[in-house]
Amino acid sequence: MKVNKAVFPAAGLGTRFLPITKAIPKEMLPLVDKPLIQYGVEECIESGIHDIIIVTGRGKTAIEDHFDRSIELETVLEEKGKYDLLRAIKKISNLTNFSYTRQKESLGLGHAILCARNLISGEPFAVVLGDDIIDSKVPVMKQMINVYKTYRYTVLAVQRVKREEVSRYGIIQGKEIDKGFYKVEDLIEKPEPDEAPSNLAIIGRYILTPRIFDFLNVAKPGKGGEIQITDAIKALLSKQPVYALEFEGNRYDCGNKLEFLKAQITFSLKNEDLREGLLKFIKELDLVRIYN
Ligand code: G1P
């Protein structure tokens, strides 16, 4: 069965970015001129996924407004003859199909995915964590779907991380069956470096089979007292194979301030209108004056 749907868990409080996230959803923080979540949505569309399910929570209506039409704005832009902007605005609301559901309580990533169950209707589906922005030649989701087409079971995106960083991620233990492609043997959520079975970390892209809901439905709180998707995938391992793909691309954890800034610089340097001015600014940066 084709992967037609992608779930975007977007109910988190964004505490790492307070105070900006007090009234603005972290998914709406700009990366150059688009909100973070739009990058993940566009990645899905470029990968052939056209049904986007966003799991929101209280205070997140800006996400729905962003992907909806804004008749008032369209009218004003039309009257003023600002046709380029009008096209850009209309393009967003015509991107694809969006559905929304709410996670009423912050009970963890696994619980957020479970909230989308009724909208999935027994199909394989993708999960995209919008904080993980991946700059790659071939969209990461497309790389994963290409593998899924052969194996037809769960596929996780993984990346090697420094040993001291393993406690920030779900970590897999796997047998390499092709270059950068693993059959998963075990998983553990956010282990300490001395208990991690490898340094292969799960990054925010998953293709899951609907069987995962059987395990999410009965999952007990795990690390941090939250219902973890990693634990449910570990339970799934006893019934179905799970694979992991070391994808091609540079990943920025935009839930982290420094990484978010690095992403701003990289994506600005890729933008023809900004590149020259930004390079000039960087070259001329007067560090002495800034520090004093
Ligand atoms: C979540 C998952 C973790 C995964 C990570 C990727 O953690 O629980 O397994 O490695 O996303 O970004 P979070 O970053 O939400 O704490």
Tab-separated table of C-alpha atoms and ligand atoms in Angstrom:
chain	number	residue	atom	x	y	z
A	1	MET	CA	0.000	0.000	0.000
A	2	LYS	CA	1.269	3.491	-0.894
A	3	VAL	CA	2.198	5.972	1.841
A	4	ASN	CA	-0.427	8.682	1.369
A	5	LYS	CA	-0.597	10.294	4.789
A	6	ALA	CA	1.798	12.054	7.124
A	7	VAL	CA	1.230	12.890	10.770
A	8	PHE	CA	2.853	16.011	12.210
A	9	PRO	CA	2.814	16.016	16.023
A	10	ALA	CA	2.563	19.728	16.835
A	11	ALA	CA	1.065	19.996	20.284
A	12	GLY	CA	4.340	20.523	22.205
A	13	LEU	CA	4.723	23.595	24.389
A	14	GLY	CA	8.039	24.695	22.873
A	15	THR	CA	9.567	25.369	26.290
A	16	ARG	CA	13.114	25.403	24.875
A	17	PHE	CA	12.232	28.578	22.982
A	18	LEU	CA	10.416	30.526	25.665
A	19	PRO	CA	9.530	33.378	25.835
A	20	ILE	CA	8.925	33.579	22.043
A	21	THR	CA	6.779	30.433	22.177
A	22	LYS	CA	4.488	31.826	24.873
A	23	ALA	CA	1.978	33.035	22.266
A	24	ILE	CA	3.510	31.735	19.012
A	25	PRO	CA	3.575	28.006	18.236
A	26	LYS	CA	7.185	26.810	17.833
A	27	GLU	CA	6.138	25.242	14.509
A	28	MET	CA	5.481	28.793	13.265
A	29	LEU	CA	8.968	30.127	14.007
A	30	PRO	CA	10.448	31.377	10.732
A	31	LEU	CA	13.316	29.738	8.929
A	32	VAL	CA	14.235	32.616	6.594
A	33	ASP	CA	10.717	33.404	5.304
A	34	LYS	CA	8.667	30.271	5.913
A	35	PRO	CA	7.484	28.715	9.168
A	36	LEU	CA	9.403	25.579	10.207
A	37	ILE	CA	6.415	23.293	9.709
A	38	GLN	CA	6.075	24.292	6.058
A	39	TYR	CA	9.469	22.740	5.251
A	40	GLY	CA	8.258	19.337	6.484
A	41	VAL	CA	4.964	19.716	4.617
A	42	GLU	CA	6.777	20.575	1.369
A	43	GLU	CA	9.138	17.620	1.902
A	44	CYS	CA	6.097	15.324	2.102
A	45	ILE	CA	4.504	16.779	-1.020
A	46	GLU	CA	7.778	16.366	-2.949
A	47	SER	CA	7.800	12.752	-1.735
A	48	GLY	CA	4.300	12.032	-3.072
A	49	ILE	CA	2.353	12.382	0.213
A	50	HIS	CA	-0.710	14.598	-0.126
A	51	ASP	CA	-2.702	14.122	3.086
A	52	ILE	CA	-1.211	16.027	5.990
A	53	ILE	CA	-2.595	15.402	9.470
A	54	ILE	CA	-1.484	17.895	12.091
A	55	VAL	CA	-1.914	16.978	15.754
A	56	THR	CA	-2.300	20.319	17.481
A	57	GLY	CA	-3.145	21.530	20.950
A	58	ARG	CA	-4.357	24.672	22.652
A	59	GLY	CA	-2.749	27.883	21.373
A	60	LYS	CA	-1.843	26.426	17.985
A	61	THR	CA	-4.497	27.960	15.743
A	62	ALA	CA	-1.842	29.991	13.870
A	63	ILE	CA	-0.822	26.724	12.151
A	64	GLU	CA	-4.338	26.181	10.781
A	65	ASP	CA	-4.597	29.828	9.737
A	66	HIS	CA	-1.283	29.613	7.915
A	67	PHE	CA	-2.398	26.749	5.672
A	68	ASP	CA	-5.907	28.182	5.176
A	69	ARG	CA	-6.976	30.892	2.730
A	70	SER	CA	-6.915	34.490	3.902
A	71	ILE	CA	-9.612	36.150	1.843
A	72	GLU	CA	-9.021	39.608	3.398
A	73	LEU	CA	-5.303	39.516	2.607
A	74	GLU	CA	-5.929	38.211	-0.909
A	75	THR	CA	-8.413	41.029	-1.567
A	76	VAL	CA	-6.005	43.725	-0.349
A	77	LEU	CA	-3.075	42.339	-2.366
A	78	GLU	CA	-5.274	42.116	-5.474
A	79	GLU	CA	-6.509	45.702	-5.074
A	80	LYS	CA	-2.954	46.952	-4.658
A	81	GLY	CA	-1.755	45.001	-7.686
A	82	LYS	CA	0.788	43.009	-5.622
A	83	TYR	CA	0.386	39.921	-7.763
A	84	ASP	CA	3.662	38.184	-6.799
A	85	LEU	CA	2.716	38.248	-3.141
A	86	LEU	CA	-0.837	37.207	-3.976
A	87	ARG	CA	0.462	34.150	-5.834
A	88	ALA	CA	2.779	33.261	-2.919
A	89	ILE	CA	-0.065	33.507	-0.409
A	90	LYS	CA	-2.472	31.476	-2.529
A	91	LYS	CA	0.195	28.812	-3.118
A	92	ILE	CA	0.333	28.026	0.603
A	93	SER	CA	-3.399	27.391	0.936
A	94	ASN	CA	-3.375	25.295	-2.245
A	95	LEU	CA	-0.398	23.179	-1.159
A	96	THR	CA	-2.307	20.021	-0.300
A	97	ASN	CA	-5.046	18.523	1.960
A	98	PHE	CA	-4.837	19.263	5.662
A	99	SER	CA	-6.700	17.658	8.575
A	100	TYR	CA	-6.345	18.599	12.200
A	101	THR	CA	-6.907	16.738	15.410
A	102	ARG	CA	-6.102	17.678	18.974
A	103	GLN	CA	-3.923	16.128	21.618
A	104	LYS	CA	-5.679	17.298	24.755
A	105	GLU	CA	-2.846	16.556	27.179
A	106	SER	CA	0.950	16.438	26.719
A	107	LEU	CA	1.348	12.712	27.249
A	108	GLY	CA	4.254	12.210	24.836
A	109	LEU	CA	5.106	11.646	21.170
A	110	GLY	CA	3.603	8.149	21.093
A	111	HIS	CA	0.339	9.499	22.462
A	112	ALA	CA	0.320	12.345	19.904
A	113	ILE	CA	0.615	9.792	17.081
A	114	LEU	CA	-2.148	7.689	18.670
A	115	CYS	CA	-4.425	10.763	18.534
A	116	ALA	CA	-4.287	10.534	14.692
A	117	ARG	CA	-5.435	6.902	14.612
A	118	ASN	CA	-8.970	7.598	13.363
A	119	LEU	CA	-7.622	9.642	10.470
A	120	ILE	CA	-5.207	6.924	9.326
A	121	SER	CA	-7.709	4.113	8.614
A	122	GLY	CA	-5.423	1.108	8.503
A	123	GLU	CA	-2.787	2.428	6.091
A	124	PRO	CA	0.977	2.754	6.399
A	125	PHE	CA	1.781	6.378	7.208
A	126	ALA	CA	4.641	8.788	7.726
A	127	VAL	CA	5.455	10.755	10.860
A	128	VAL	CA	7.379	14.018	10.555
A	129	LEU	CA	8.804	15.880	13.542
A	130	GLY	CA	8.844	19.442	12.265
A	131	ASP	CA	11.817	20.496	14.442
A	132	ASP	CA	14.112	18.293	12.382
A	133	ILE	CA	14.871	20.247	9.233
A	134	ILE	CA	16.874	18.228	6.747
A	135	ASP	CA	18.714	19.815	3.869
A	136	SER	CA	19.195	17.134	1.232
A	137	LYS	CA	19.308	16.656	-2.538
A	138	VAL	CA	16.530	14.044	-2.461
A	139	PRO	CA	13.856	14.792	0.199
A	140	VAL	CA	14.479	12.472	3.149
A	141	MET	CA	10.900	11.198	3.116
A	142	LYS	CA	11.364	10.249	-0.527
A	143	GLN	CA	14.570	8.362	0.345
A	144	MET	CA	12.569	6.461	2.981
A	145	ILE	CA	9.586	5.761	0.719
A	146	ASN	CA	11.965	4.337	-1.893
A	147	VAL	CA	13.178	1.822	0.694
A	148	TYR	CA	9.648	1.188	1.997
A	149	LYS	CA	8.523	0.227	-1.519
A	150	THR	CA	10.898	-2.761	-1.346
A	151	TYR	CA	10.517	-3.832	2.301
A	152	ARG	CA	6.905	-2.802	3.097
A	153	TYR	CA	7.515	-2.523	6.838
A	154	THR	CA	8.420	0.207	9.303
A	155	VAL	CA	11.362	2.407	8.266
A	156	LEU	CA	13.120	4.806	10.655
A	157	ALA	CA	15.478	7.605	9.636
A	158	VAL	CA	18.749	7.376	11.547
A	159	GLN	CA	21.965	9.318	11.780
A	160	ARG	CA	25.211	8.727	13.640
A	161	VAL	CA	25.625	11.117	16.584
A	162	LYS	CA	28.431	11.741	19.070
A	163	ARG	CA	28.476	9.236	21.944
A	164	GLU	CA	27.883	11.985	24.489
A	165	GLU	CA	24.701	12.998	22.617
A	166	VAL	CA	22.926	9.618	22.574
A	167	SER	CA	20.815	10.536	25.612
A	168	ARG	CA	18.917	13.071	23.468
A	169	TYR	CA	17.602	10.439	21.039
A	170	GLY	CA	15.972	7.102	20.465
A	171	ILE	CA	18.898	4.785	19.688
A	172	ILE	CA	18.772	1.618	17.608
A	173	GLN	CA	20.766	-1.542	17.597
A	174	GLY	CA	20.800	-2.960	14.091
A	175	LYS	CA	22.407	-5.367	11.668
A	176	GLU	CA	23.665	-3.607	8.538
A	177	ILE	CA	22.098	-5.483	5.609
A	178	ASP	CA	23.125	-2.990	2.940
A	179	LYS	CA	25.315	0.106	3.064
A	180	GLY	CA	23.662	2.476	5.578
A	181	PHE	CA	20.572	0.259	5.821
A	182	TYR	CA	19.825	-1.761	8.951
A	183	LYS	CA	17.454	-4.409	10.184
A	184	VAL	CA	16.606	-3.172	13.653
A	185	GLU	CA	17.205	-5.614	16.524
A	186	ASP	CA	16.484	-3.347	19.475
A	187	LEU	CA	15.659	0.253	20.360
A	188	ILE	CA	16.003	2.324	23.476
A	189	GLU	CA	14.714	5.824	24.166
A	190	LYS	CA	17.332	8.334	25.332
A	191	PRO	CA	19.871	5.941	26.905
A	192	GLU	CA	22.888	7.057	28.890
A	193	PRO	CA	26.096	6.763	26.803
A	194	ASP	CA	27.197	3.626	28.673
A	195	GLU	CA	23.917	1.784	28.042
A	196	ALA	CA	23.479	2.798	24.378
A	197	PRO	CA	23.786	-0.150	21.975
A	198	SER	CA	25.179	2.129	19.214
A	199	ASN	CA	25.360	5.767	18.213
A	200	LEU	CA	22.670	5.418	15.514
A	201	ALA	CA	20.019	7.936	16.528
A	202	ILE	CA	16.444	8.107	15.302
A	203	ILE	CA	15.810	11.438	13.573
A	204	GLY	CA	12.302	12.858	13.195
A	205	ARG	CA	11.103	10.878	10.163
A	206	TYR	CA	9.265	7.568	10.406
A	207	ILE	CA	7.235	5.348	8.112
A	208	LEU	CA	5.016	3.219	10.331
A	209	THR	CA	2.673	0.341	9.619
A	210	PRO	CA	-0.820	0.662	11.154
A	211	ARG	CA	0.027	-2.269	13.456
A	212	ILE	CA	1.852	0.292	15.616
A	213	PHE	CA	-1.508	1.452	17.004
A	214	ASP	CA	-2.042	-1.927	18.718
A	215	PHE	CA	1.058	-1.188	20.759
A	216	LEU	CA	0.509	2.541	21.256
A	217	ASN	CA	-2.953	1.775	22.542
A	218	VAL	CA	-1.616	-0.267	25.454
A	219	ALA	CA	1.708	1.571	25.921
A	220	LYS	CA	2.741	2.492	29.438
A	221	PRO	CA	4.576	5.734	30.183
A	222	GLY	CA	8.307	5.348	29.507
A	223	LYS	CA	11.223	7.791	29.635
A	224	GLY	CA	10.195	11.097	31.212
A	225	GLY	CA	6.824	9.601	32.199
A	226	GLU	CA	5.646	9.961	28.575
A	227	ILE	CA	4.179	7.492	26.065
A	228	GLN	CA	7.126	6.965	23.748
A	229	ILE	CA	6.919	5.948	20.097
A	230	THR	CA	10.317	4.254	20.515
A	231	ASP	CA	8.857	1.852	23.107
A	232	ALA	CA	5.904	1.014	20.846
A	233	ILE	CA	8.260	0.299	17.918
A	234	LYS	CA	10.329	-1.938	20.207
A	235	ALA	CA	7.138	-3.881	21.060
A	236	LEU	CA	6.233	-4.044	17.349
A	237	LEU	CA	9.583	-5.763	16.684
A	238	SER	CA	8.185	-9.004	18.112
A	239	LYS	CA	5.533	-9.074	15.327
A	240	GLN	CA	7.037	-7.329	12.302
A	241	PRO	CA	10.477	-6.392	10.984
A	242	VAL	CA	11.638	-2.804	11.430
A	243	TYR	CA	14.302	-1.169	9.257
A	244	ALA	CA	16.452	1.916	9.629
A	245	LEU	CA	17.970	4.088	6.922
A	246	GLU	CA	21.005	6.319	7.343
A	247	PHE	CA	19.738	9.093	5.085
A	248	GLU	CA	21.714	11.472	2.896
A	249	GLY	CA	21.422	15.079	4.072
A	250	ASN	CA	22.329	17.604	6.747
A	251	ARG	CA	19.971	17.753	9.669
A	252	TYR	CA	19.337	20.757	11.883
A	253	ASP	CA	17.552	20.291	15.201
A	254	CYS	CA	15.569	23.516	15.099
A	255	GLY	CA	14.291	22.873	18.614
A	256	ASN	CA	17.787	23.879	19.734
A	257	LYS	CA	18.746	27.565	19.556
A	258	LEU	CA	22.273	27.141	18.185
A	259	GLU	CA	21.177	24.600	15.546
A	260	PHE	CA	18.257	26.876	14.653
A	261	LEU	CA	20.701	29.730	14.018
A	262	LYS	CA	22.947	27.476	11.921
A	263	ALA	CA	19.898	26.531	9.837
A	264	GLN	CA	19.043	30.237	9.377
A	265	ILE	CA	22.528	30.926	8.043
A	266	THR	CA	22.633	27.871	5.774
A	267	PHE	CA	19.186	28.449	4.299
A	268	SER	CA	19.863	32.193	3.875
A	269	LEU	CA	23.088	31.423	2.003
A	270	LYS	CA	21.040	29.185	-0.312
A	271	ASN	CA	18.700	32.097	-1.046
A	272	GLU	CA	19.889	34.153	-4.012
A	273	ASP	CA	18.363	37.390	-2.711
A	274	LEU	CA	20.162	37.110	0.625
A	275	ARG	CA	23.443	35.321	-0.141
A	276	GLU	CA	25.611	38.256	-1.187
A	277	GLY	CA	24.464	40.621	1.557
A	278	LEU	CA	24.826	37.992	4.271
A	279	LEU	CA	28.323	36.942	3.129
A	280	LYS	CA	29.407	40.592	3.120
A	281	PHE	CA	27.985	41.051	6.617
A	282	ILE	CA	29.763	37.926	7.939
A	283	LYS	CA	33.117	38.999	6.417
A	284	GLU	CA	32.835	42.455	7.908
A	285	LEU	CA	31.630	41.333	11.342
A	286	ASP	CA	33.549	43.351	13.891
A	287	LEU	CA	33.778	40.772	16.663
A	288	VAL	CA	35.757	43.050	18.937
A	289	ARG	CA	33.005	45.635	18.881
A	290	ILE	CA	30.262	43.021	19.380
A	291	TYR	CA	31.924	41.475	22.432
A	292	ASN	CA	32.515	44.812	24.141
B	1	G1P	C1	11.866	12.417	19.841
B	1	G1P	C2	11.910	10.895	19.984
B	1	G1P	C3	13.334	10.384	19.877
B	1	G1P	C4	13.960	10.868	18.571
B	1	G1P	C5	13.870	12.404	18.477
B	1	G1P	C6	14.332	12.891	17.105
B	1	G1P	O1	12.487	12.987	20.965
B	1	G1P	O2	11.324	10.536	21.218
B	1	G1P	O3	13.341	8.974	19.913
B	1	G1P	O4	15.316	10.447	18.525
B	1	G1P	O5	12.507	12.847	18.650
B	1	G1P	O6	14.344	14.283	17.024
B	1	G1P	P1	12.291	14.557	21.363
B	1	G1P	O7	13.291	15.305	20.531
B	1	G1P	O8	10.881	14.895	21.033
B	1	G1P	O9	12.594	14.628	22.824
